[in-house]
Coordinates of C-alpha atoms and ligand atoms in Angstrom, one line a residue:
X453 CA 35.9 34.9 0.9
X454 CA 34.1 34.2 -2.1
X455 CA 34.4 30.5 -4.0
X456 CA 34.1 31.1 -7.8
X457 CA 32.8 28.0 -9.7
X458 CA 36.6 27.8 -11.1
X459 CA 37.7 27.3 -7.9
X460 CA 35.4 25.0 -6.6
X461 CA 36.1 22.5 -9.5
X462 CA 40.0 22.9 -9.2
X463 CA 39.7 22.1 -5.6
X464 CA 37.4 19.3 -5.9
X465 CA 39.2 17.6 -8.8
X466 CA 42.5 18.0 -7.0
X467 CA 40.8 16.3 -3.6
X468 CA 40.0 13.3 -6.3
X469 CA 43.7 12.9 -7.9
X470 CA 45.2 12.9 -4.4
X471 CA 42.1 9.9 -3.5
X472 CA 43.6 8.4 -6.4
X473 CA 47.0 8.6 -5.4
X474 CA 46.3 7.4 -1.9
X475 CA 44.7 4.6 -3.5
X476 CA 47.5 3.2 -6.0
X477 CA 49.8 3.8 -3.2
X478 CA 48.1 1.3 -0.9
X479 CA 48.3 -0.6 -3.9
X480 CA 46.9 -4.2 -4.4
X481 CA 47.8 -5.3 -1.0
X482 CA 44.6 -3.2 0.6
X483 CA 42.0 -5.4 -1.4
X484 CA 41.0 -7.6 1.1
X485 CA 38.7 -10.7 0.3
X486 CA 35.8 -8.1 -0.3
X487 CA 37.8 -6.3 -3.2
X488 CA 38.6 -3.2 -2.9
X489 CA 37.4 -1.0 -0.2
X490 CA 34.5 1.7 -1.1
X491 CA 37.0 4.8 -0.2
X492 CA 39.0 3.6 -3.5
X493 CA 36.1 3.2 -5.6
X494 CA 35.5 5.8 -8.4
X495 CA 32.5 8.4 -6.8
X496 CA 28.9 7.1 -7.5
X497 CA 27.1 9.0 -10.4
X498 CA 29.0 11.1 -12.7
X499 CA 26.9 13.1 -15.1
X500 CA 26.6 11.2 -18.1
X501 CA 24.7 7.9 -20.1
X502 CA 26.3 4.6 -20.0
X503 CA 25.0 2.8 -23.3
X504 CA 23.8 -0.6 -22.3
X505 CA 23.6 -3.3 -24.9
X506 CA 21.1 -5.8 -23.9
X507 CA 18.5 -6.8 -26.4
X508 CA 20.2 -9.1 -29.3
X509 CA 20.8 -12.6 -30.1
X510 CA 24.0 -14.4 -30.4
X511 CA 23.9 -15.3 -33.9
X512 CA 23.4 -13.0 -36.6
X513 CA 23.7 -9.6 -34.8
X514 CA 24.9 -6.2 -35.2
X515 CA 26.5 -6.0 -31.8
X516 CA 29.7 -4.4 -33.5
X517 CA 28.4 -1.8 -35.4
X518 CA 25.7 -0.9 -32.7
X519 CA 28.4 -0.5 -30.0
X520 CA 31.3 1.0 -32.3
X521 CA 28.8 3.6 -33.3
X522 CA 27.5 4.6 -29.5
X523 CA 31.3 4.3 -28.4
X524 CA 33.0 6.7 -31.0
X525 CA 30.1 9.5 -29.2
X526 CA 32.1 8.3 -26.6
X527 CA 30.1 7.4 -24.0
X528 CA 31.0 4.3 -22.1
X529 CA 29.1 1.1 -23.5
X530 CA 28.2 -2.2 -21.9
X531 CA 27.4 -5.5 -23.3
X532 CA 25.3 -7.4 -20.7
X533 CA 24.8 -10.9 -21.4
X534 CA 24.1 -14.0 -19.0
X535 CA 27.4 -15.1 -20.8
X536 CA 30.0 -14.1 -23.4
X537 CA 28.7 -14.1 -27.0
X538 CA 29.4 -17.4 -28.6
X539 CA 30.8 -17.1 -31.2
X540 CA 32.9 -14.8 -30.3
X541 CA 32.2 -11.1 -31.3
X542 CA 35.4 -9.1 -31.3
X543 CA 34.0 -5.9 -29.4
X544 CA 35.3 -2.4 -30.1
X545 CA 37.6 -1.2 -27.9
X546 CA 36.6 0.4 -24.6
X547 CA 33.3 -1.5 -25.0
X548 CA 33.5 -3.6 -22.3
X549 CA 31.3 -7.5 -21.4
X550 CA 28.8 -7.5 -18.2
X551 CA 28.2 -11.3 -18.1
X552 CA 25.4 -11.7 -15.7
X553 CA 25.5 -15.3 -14.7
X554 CA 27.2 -16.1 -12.2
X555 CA 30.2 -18.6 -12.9
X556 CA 31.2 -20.7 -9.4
X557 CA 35.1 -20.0 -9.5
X558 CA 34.4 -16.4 -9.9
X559 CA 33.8 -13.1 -7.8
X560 CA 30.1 -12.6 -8.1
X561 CA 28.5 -10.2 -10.4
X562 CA 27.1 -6.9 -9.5
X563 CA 26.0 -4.8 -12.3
X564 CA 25.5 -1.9 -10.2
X565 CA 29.2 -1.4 -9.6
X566 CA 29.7 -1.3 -13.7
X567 CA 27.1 1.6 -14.0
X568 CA 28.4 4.7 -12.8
X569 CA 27.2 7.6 -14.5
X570 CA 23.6 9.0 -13.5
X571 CA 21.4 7.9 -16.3
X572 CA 21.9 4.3 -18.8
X573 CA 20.2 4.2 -22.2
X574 CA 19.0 0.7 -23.2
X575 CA 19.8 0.3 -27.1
X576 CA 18.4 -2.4 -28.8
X577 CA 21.1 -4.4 -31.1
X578 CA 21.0 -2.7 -35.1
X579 CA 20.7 1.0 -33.5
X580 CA 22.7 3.7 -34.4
X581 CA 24.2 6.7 -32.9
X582 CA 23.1 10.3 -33.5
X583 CA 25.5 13.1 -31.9
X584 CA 23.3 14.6 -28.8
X585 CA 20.2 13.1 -29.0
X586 CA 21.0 10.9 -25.4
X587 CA 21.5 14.0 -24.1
X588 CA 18.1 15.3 -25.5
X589 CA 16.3 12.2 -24.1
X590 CA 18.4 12.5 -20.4
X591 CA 17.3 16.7 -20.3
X592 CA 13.6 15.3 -21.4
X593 CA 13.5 13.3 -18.1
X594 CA 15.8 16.2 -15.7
X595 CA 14.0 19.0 -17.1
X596 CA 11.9 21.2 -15.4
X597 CA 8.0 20.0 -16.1
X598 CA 9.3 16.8 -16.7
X599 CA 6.5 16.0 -13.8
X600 CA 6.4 12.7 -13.1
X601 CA 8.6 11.2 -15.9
X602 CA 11.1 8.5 -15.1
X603 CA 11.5 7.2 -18.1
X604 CA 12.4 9.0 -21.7
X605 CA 11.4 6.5 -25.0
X606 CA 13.0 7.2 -28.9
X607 CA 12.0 5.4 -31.6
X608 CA 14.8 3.3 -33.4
X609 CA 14.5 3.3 -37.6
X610 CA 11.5 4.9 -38.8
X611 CA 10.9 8.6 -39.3
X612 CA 7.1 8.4 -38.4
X613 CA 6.0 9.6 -34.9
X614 CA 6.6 6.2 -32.2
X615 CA 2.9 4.5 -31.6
X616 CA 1.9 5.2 -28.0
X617 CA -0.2 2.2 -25.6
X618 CA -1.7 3.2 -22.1
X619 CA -0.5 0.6 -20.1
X620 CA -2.5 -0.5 -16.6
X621 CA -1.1 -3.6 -15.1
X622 CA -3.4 -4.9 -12.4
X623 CA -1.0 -7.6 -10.2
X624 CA -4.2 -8.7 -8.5
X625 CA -5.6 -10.0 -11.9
X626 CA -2.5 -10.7 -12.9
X627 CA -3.4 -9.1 -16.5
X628 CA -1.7 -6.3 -18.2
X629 CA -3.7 -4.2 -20.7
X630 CA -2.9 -1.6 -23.3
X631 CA -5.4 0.5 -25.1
X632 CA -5.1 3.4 -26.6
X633 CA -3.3 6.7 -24.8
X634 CA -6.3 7.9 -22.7
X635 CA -5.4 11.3 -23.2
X636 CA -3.1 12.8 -25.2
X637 CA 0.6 12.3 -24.6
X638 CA -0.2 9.7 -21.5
X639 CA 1.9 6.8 -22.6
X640 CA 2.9 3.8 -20.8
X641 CA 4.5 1.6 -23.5
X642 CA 5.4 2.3 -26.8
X643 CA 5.2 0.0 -30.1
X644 CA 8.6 -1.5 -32.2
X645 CA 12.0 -1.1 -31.1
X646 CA 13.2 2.1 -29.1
X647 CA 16.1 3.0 -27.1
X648 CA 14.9 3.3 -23.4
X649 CA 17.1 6.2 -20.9
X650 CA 16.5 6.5 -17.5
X651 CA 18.3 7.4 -14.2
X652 CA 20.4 4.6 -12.9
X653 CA 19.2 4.7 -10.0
X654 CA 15.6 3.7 -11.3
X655 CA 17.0 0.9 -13.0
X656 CA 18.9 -0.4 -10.2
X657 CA 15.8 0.1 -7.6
X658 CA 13.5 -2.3 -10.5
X659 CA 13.3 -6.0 -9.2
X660 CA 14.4 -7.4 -12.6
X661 CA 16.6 -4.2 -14.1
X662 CA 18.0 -6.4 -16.9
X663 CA 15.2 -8.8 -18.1
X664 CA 14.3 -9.2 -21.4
X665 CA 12.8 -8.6 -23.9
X666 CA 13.7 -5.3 -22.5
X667 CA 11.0 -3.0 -23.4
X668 CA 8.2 -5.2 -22.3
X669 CA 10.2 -5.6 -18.9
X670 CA 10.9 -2.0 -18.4
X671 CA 7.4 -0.5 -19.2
X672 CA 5.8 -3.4 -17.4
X673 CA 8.1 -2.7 -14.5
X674 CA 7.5 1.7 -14.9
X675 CA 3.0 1.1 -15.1
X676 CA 3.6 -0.9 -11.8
X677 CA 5.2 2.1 -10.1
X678 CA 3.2 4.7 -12.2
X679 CA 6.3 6.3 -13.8
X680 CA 5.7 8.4 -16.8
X681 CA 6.8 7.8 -19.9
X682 CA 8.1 10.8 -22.4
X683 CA 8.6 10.3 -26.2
X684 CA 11.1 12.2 -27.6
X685 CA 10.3 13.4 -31.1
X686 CA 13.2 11.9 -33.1
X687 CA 14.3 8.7 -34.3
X688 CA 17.7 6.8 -34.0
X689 CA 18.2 5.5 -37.4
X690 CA 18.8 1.6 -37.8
X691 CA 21.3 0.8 -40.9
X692 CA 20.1 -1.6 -43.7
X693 CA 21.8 -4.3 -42.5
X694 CA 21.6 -7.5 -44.6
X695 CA 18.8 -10.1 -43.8
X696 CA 18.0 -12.3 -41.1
X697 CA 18.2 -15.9 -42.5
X698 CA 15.2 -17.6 -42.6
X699 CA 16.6 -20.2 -39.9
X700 CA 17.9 -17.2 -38.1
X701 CA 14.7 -15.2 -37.8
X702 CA 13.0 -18.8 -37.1
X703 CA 15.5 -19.2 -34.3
X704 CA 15.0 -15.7 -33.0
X705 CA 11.6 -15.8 -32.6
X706 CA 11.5 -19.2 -30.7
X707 CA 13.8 -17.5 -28.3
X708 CA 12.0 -14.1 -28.0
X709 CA 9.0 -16.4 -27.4
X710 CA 10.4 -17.9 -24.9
X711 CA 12.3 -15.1 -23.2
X712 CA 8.6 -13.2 -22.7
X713 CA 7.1 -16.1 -21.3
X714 CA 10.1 -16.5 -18.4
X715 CA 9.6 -12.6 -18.2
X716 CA 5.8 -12.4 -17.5
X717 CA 6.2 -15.7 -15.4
X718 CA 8.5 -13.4 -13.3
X719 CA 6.7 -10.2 -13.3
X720 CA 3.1 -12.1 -12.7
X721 CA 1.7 -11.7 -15.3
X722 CA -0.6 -14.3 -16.8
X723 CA -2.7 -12.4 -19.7
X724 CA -2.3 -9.3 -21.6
X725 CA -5.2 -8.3 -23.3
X726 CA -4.1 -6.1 -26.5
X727 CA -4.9 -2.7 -28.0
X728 CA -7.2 -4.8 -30.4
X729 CA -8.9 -6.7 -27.9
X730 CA -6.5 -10.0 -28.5
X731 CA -5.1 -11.9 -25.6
X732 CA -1.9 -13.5 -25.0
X733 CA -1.9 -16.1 -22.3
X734 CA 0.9 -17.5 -20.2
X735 CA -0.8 -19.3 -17.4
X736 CA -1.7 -23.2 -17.5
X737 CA -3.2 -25.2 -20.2
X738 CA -4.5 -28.7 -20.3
X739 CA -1.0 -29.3 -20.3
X740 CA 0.6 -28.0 -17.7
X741 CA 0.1 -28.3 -13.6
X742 CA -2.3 -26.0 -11.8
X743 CA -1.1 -22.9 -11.3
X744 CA -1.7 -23.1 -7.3
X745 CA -1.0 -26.0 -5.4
X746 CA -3.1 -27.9 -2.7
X747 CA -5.0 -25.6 -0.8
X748 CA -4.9 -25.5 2.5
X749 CA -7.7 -24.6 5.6
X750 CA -10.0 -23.5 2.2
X751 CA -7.2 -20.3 1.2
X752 CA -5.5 -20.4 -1.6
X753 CA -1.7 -19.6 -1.7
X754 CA -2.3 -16.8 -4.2
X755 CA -4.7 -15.3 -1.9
X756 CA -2.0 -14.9 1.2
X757 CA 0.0 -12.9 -2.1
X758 CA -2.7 -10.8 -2.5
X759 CA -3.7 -12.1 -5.7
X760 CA -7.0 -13.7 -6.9
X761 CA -7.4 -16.8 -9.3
X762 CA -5.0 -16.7 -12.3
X763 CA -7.4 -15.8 -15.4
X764 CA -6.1 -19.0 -17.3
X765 CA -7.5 -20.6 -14.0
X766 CA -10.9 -18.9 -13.8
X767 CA -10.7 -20.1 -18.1
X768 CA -10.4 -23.6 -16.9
X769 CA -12.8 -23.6 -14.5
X770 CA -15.5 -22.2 -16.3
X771 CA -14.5 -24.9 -19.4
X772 CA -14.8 -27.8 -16.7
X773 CA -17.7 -26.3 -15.8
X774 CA -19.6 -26.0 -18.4
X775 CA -18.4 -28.8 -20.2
X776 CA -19.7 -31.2 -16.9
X777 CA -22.9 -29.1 -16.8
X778 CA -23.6 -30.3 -20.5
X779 CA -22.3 -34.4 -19.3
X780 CA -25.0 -34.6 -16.5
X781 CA -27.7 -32.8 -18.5
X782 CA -27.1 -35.3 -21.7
X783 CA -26.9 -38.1 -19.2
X784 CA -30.1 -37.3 -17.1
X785 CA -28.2 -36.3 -13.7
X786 CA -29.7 -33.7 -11.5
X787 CA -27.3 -31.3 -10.6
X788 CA -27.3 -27.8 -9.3
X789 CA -24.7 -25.2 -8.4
X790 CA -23.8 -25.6 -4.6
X791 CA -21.7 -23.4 -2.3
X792 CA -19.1 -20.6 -3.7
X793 CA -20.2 -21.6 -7.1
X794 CA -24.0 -21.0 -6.5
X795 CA -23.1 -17.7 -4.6
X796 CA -20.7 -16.3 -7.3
X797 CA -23.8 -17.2 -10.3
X798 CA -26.1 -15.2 -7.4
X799 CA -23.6 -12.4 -7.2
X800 CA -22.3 -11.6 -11.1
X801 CA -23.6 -15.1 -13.1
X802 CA -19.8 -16.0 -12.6
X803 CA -17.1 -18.2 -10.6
X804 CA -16.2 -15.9 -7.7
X805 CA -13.1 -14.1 -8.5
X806 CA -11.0 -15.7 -6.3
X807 CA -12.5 -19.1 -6.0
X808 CA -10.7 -22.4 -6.7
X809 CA -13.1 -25.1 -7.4
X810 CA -16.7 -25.4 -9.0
X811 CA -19.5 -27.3 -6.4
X812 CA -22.5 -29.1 -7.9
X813 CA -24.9 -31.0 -5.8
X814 CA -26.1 -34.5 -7.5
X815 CA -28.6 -36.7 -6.7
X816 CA -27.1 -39.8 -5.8
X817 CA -29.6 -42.3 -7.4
X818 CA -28.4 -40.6 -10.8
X819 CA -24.8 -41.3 -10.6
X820 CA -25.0 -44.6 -12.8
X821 CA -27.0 -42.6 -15.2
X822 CA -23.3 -41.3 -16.7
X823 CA -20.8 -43.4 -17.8
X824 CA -17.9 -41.4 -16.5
X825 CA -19.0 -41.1 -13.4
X826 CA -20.3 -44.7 -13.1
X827 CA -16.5 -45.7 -14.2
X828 CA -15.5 -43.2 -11.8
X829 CA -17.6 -44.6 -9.0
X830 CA -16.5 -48.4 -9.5
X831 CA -12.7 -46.7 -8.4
X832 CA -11.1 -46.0 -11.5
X833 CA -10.2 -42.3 -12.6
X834 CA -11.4 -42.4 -16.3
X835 CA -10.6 -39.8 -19.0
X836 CA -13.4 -38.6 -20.8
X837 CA -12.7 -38.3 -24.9
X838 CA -11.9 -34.4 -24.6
X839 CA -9.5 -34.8 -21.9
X840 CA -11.5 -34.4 -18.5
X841 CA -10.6 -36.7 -16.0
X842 CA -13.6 -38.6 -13.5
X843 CA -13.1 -40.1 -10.4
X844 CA -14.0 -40.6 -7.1
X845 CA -12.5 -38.1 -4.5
X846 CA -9.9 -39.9 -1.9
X847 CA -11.0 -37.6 1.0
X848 CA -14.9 -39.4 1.3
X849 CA -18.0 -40.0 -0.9
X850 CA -17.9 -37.3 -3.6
X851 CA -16.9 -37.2 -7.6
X852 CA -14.2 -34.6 -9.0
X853 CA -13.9 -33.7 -12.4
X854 CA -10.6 -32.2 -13.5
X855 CA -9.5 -30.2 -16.0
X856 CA -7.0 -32.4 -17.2
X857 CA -4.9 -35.2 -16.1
X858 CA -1.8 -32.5 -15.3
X859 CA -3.9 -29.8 -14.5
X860 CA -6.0 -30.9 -11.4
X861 CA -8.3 -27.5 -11.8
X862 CA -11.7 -29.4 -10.6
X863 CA -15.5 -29.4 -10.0
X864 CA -16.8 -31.1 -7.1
X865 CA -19.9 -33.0 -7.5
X866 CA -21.4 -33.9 -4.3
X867 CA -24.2 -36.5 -4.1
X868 CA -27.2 -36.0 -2.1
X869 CA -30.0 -38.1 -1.3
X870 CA -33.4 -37.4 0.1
X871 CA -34.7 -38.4 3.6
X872 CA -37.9 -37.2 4.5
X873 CA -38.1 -34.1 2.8
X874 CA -34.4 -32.8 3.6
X875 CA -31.3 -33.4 1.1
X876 CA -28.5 -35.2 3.0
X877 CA -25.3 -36.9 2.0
X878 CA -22.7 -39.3 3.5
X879 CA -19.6 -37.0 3.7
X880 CA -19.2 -33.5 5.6
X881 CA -16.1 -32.0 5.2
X882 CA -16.6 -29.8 8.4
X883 CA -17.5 -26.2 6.4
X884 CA -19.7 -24.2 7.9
X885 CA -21.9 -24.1 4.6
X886 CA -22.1 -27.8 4.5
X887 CA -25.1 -28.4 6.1
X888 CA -28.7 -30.3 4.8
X889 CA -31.2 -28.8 3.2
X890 CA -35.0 -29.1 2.5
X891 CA -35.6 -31.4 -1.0
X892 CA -38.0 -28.0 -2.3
X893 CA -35.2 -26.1 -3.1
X894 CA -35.0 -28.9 -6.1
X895 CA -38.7 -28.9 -6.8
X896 CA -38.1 -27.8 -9.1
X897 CA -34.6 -26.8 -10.2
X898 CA -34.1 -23.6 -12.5
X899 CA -32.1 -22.1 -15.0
X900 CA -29.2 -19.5 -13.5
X901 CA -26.6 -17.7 -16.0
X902 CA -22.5 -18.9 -14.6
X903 CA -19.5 -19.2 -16.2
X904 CA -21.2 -18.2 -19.5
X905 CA -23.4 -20.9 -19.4
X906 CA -27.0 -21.8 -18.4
X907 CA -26.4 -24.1 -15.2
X908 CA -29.7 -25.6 -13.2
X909 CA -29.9 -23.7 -9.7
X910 CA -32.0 -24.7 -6.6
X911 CA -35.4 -22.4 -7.2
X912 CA -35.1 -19.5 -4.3
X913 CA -31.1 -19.3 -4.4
X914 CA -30.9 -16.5 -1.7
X915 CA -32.9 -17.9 1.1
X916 CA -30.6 -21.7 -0.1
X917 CA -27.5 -19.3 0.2
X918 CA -28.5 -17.7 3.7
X919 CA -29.7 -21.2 4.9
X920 CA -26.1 -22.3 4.2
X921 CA -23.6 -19.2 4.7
X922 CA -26.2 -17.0 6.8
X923 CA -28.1 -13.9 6.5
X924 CA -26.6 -11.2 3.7
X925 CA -24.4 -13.5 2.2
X926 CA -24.9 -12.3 -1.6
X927 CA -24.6 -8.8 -0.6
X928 CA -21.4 -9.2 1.6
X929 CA -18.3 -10.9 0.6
X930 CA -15.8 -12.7 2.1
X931 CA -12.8 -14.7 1.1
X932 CA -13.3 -18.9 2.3
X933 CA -12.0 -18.6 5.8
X934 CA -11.9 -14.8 7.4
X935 CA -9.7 -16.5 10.4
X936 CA -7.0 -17.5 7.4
X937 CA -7.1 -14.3 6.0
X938 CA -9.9 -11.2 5.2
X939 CA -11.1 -9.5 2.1
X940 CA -9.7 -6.2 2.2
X941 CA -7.1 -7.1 4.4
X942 CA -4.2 -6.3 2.0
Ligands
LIG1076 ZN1 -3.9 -21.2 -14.3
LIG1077 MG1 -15.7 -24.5 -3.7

């Protein structure tokens, strides 16, 4: 017997209404303390966009208009919010809240079980509805040749063609860069405010599905996964709505400021470098704590992650560095660049990517010779007058400088003293590369490009490096302790 289509859809929807049935039948009474059992739940993924309302601010918004518009298409729209509106915005009808946080006397939230067709559009707020075009942007994604699209873009409010970024996010680095499309078409974020459609499943499979500033979050989240983006040529128009206040737009921007800083903080992100070469930063400053805390058996937490030093790190570092370097030098000290740090200027003139700390070897006899170090060697921790702060380390008979009082980013200066003909010192922390050395390699000292600087070096710095970490040392490298963890391990 032959099943026409016809059939097929009378039988299945009459297998739903009696579901139903069964359902209100067992009534209230069969929702046990984990709500309603899955059998009685409305089938997963019916064909279809759910509009979801995300981006917008409380005050000043166009969150009626936007959703009235999408809903009169009709296709079901969703305000998500950590809370309701306040004030209060008297939604449309049908439009329903999705408040995110969740309250203590409540059930708990689960977005998920409020998105039911296949594929959601993010809208931002001040978007309007054109008849069809969320279909366009779902068959631009479902299509055949849609390759390896996951994510369909439209441009909200402008009739010009949507400005498209190459996106490579490297978590490593913990840097995100756009540039311009490496070939045309490849896009991986798009510039100004677009409505965003992808299959619900995709959204619901990203780590943070509803962050904001959504477009950020979502491209960010897509480059990571190497989904491909598709622009779809038209435009959803955006009304002339009457101006932001001044106070409002002031307000706005504080909180969209904010919102993208929480954002990268949880997507790891720490710098993205622009299409014009700018940079916006969102790791540690003289103000704020180290990024990493103490380090234990000489790895770094971020290196067990899989991650190298945070670029605002590697910043302050090479700042501390130099800004010593140029202390010592005006004060008379002999330094030169010991350990990692003398191994990284060998290998690229740079700290080693994922190093924590600067080393520079002193001469002992020259410690008085600066005043900070002096003050920090008579016990006291001393800030210099851009910030820096001396003192003398609590673990044995060596000098740290930090980066700030919050921010204990640091170079090491270790003092050494000569004893017939070999360079010795009081403390050994028990590294394999801590050992003495013959006084030559200072006789003299020379110049060596790190950190952007000119730093003095001991003269022959590969046979002091093998003497210290053993043969091939600059050629091969390894993180601080191979029996904590290995490069190329993850
Ligand atoms: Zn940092
Ligand atoms: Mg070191």
């Amino acid at each position: 017997m032959r099943v026409t289509l016809c059939q097929a859809t009378l039988g299945g929807a009459i297998v739903l209404n009696l579901l139903l049935l069964f359902c209100v039948w067992r009534g209230p009474g069969w929702r046990g303390a984990g709500g309603s059992p899955p059998s009685c739940r409305l089938p997963r993924g019916v064909p279809g966009v759910t509009v979801l309302l995300r981006d917008f601010e409380d005050f000043e918004n166009d969150l009626v208009g936007t959703a009235r518009s999408f809903a009169s298409l009709p296709v079901p729209v969703l305000v998500a919010a950590e809370e309701a509106p306040y004030p209060p915005v008297p939604l449309p009808p049908g439009v329903r809240l999705l408040p995110l946080r969740p309250v203590a006397h409540r059930p708990p939230v689960h977005p998920e079980s409020h998105l039911r067709t296949l594929h959601v559009a993010l809208v931002p707020d001040g978007t309007r509805a054109v008849p069809g075009l969320l279909e366009r942007m779902r068959d631009a994604l479902e299509e055949e040749g849609a390759g390896h699209a996951r994510l369909a873009v439209a441009p909200v409010g402008t009739g010009l063609p949507p400005r498209c970024l190459e996106l490579r996010v490297e978590p490593r680095s913990w840097t995100a860069r756009y540039g311009p499309p490496g070939e045309p078409g490849a896009c991986g974020a798009v510039e100004g405010p677009a409505v965003l459609l992808l299959r619900t499943r995709d959204l619901l499979a990203l780590p943070f599905p509803l962050a904001r500033p959504v477009p950020a979050a979502i491209f960010i989240q897509a480059a990571l996964r190497g989904w491909g983006l598709r622009v779809v040529p038209a435009a959803f128009p955006a009304p002339h709505l009457p101006p932001v206040s001044p106070h409002g737009r002031w307000k706005a921007e504080k909180l969209g400021e904010n919102r993208r800083r929480q954002l990268m903080r949880d997507l790891g992100v720490k710098r993205e470098v622009l299409e014009d070469g700018g940079e916006r930063w969102y790791g540690c400053s003289k103000e704020t704590a180290r990024c990493f805390g103490t380090v234990h058996t000489r790895t770094p937490q971020y290196l067990l992650a899989g991650r190298w030093t945070p670029p605002c790190c590697l910043r302050a570092l090479r700042e501390t560095a130099r800004h010593v370097a140029g202390a010592l030098e005006a004060a008379g000290v002999r330094y030169w660049l010991e350990g990692g740090s003398l191994l990284g200027a060998a290998r690229s003139g740079d700290i080693i990517p994922w190093d924590y700390d600067v080393d520079l070897g002193i001469y002992r006899e020259d410690v008085g010779k600066c005043r900070w170090l002096a003050a920090a060697a008579a016990g006291e921790a001393v800030e210099d007058t851009e910030g820096f702060l001396w003192e003398k380390a609590t673990e044995g008979d060596f000098y740290r400088v930090h980066y700030s009082r919050s921010n204990r980013l640091h170079v090491d200066l270790w003092p050494f003293y000569p004893r017939g003909g070999v360079m010795t010192k009081d403390t050994w922390l028990g590294h394999p590369q801590d050992v003495e050395f013959p006084e030559s390699f200072l006789l003299p000292r020379v110049p060596m490009a790190f950190a952007g600087f000119t730093a003095m070096a001991p003269n022959n710095a590969r046979a002091f490096l093998e003497l210290k970490f053993g043969p091939g040392a600059i050629e091969n490298p390894e993180y601080p302790n191979p029996d904590i963890k290995r490069l190329g391990q993850d």
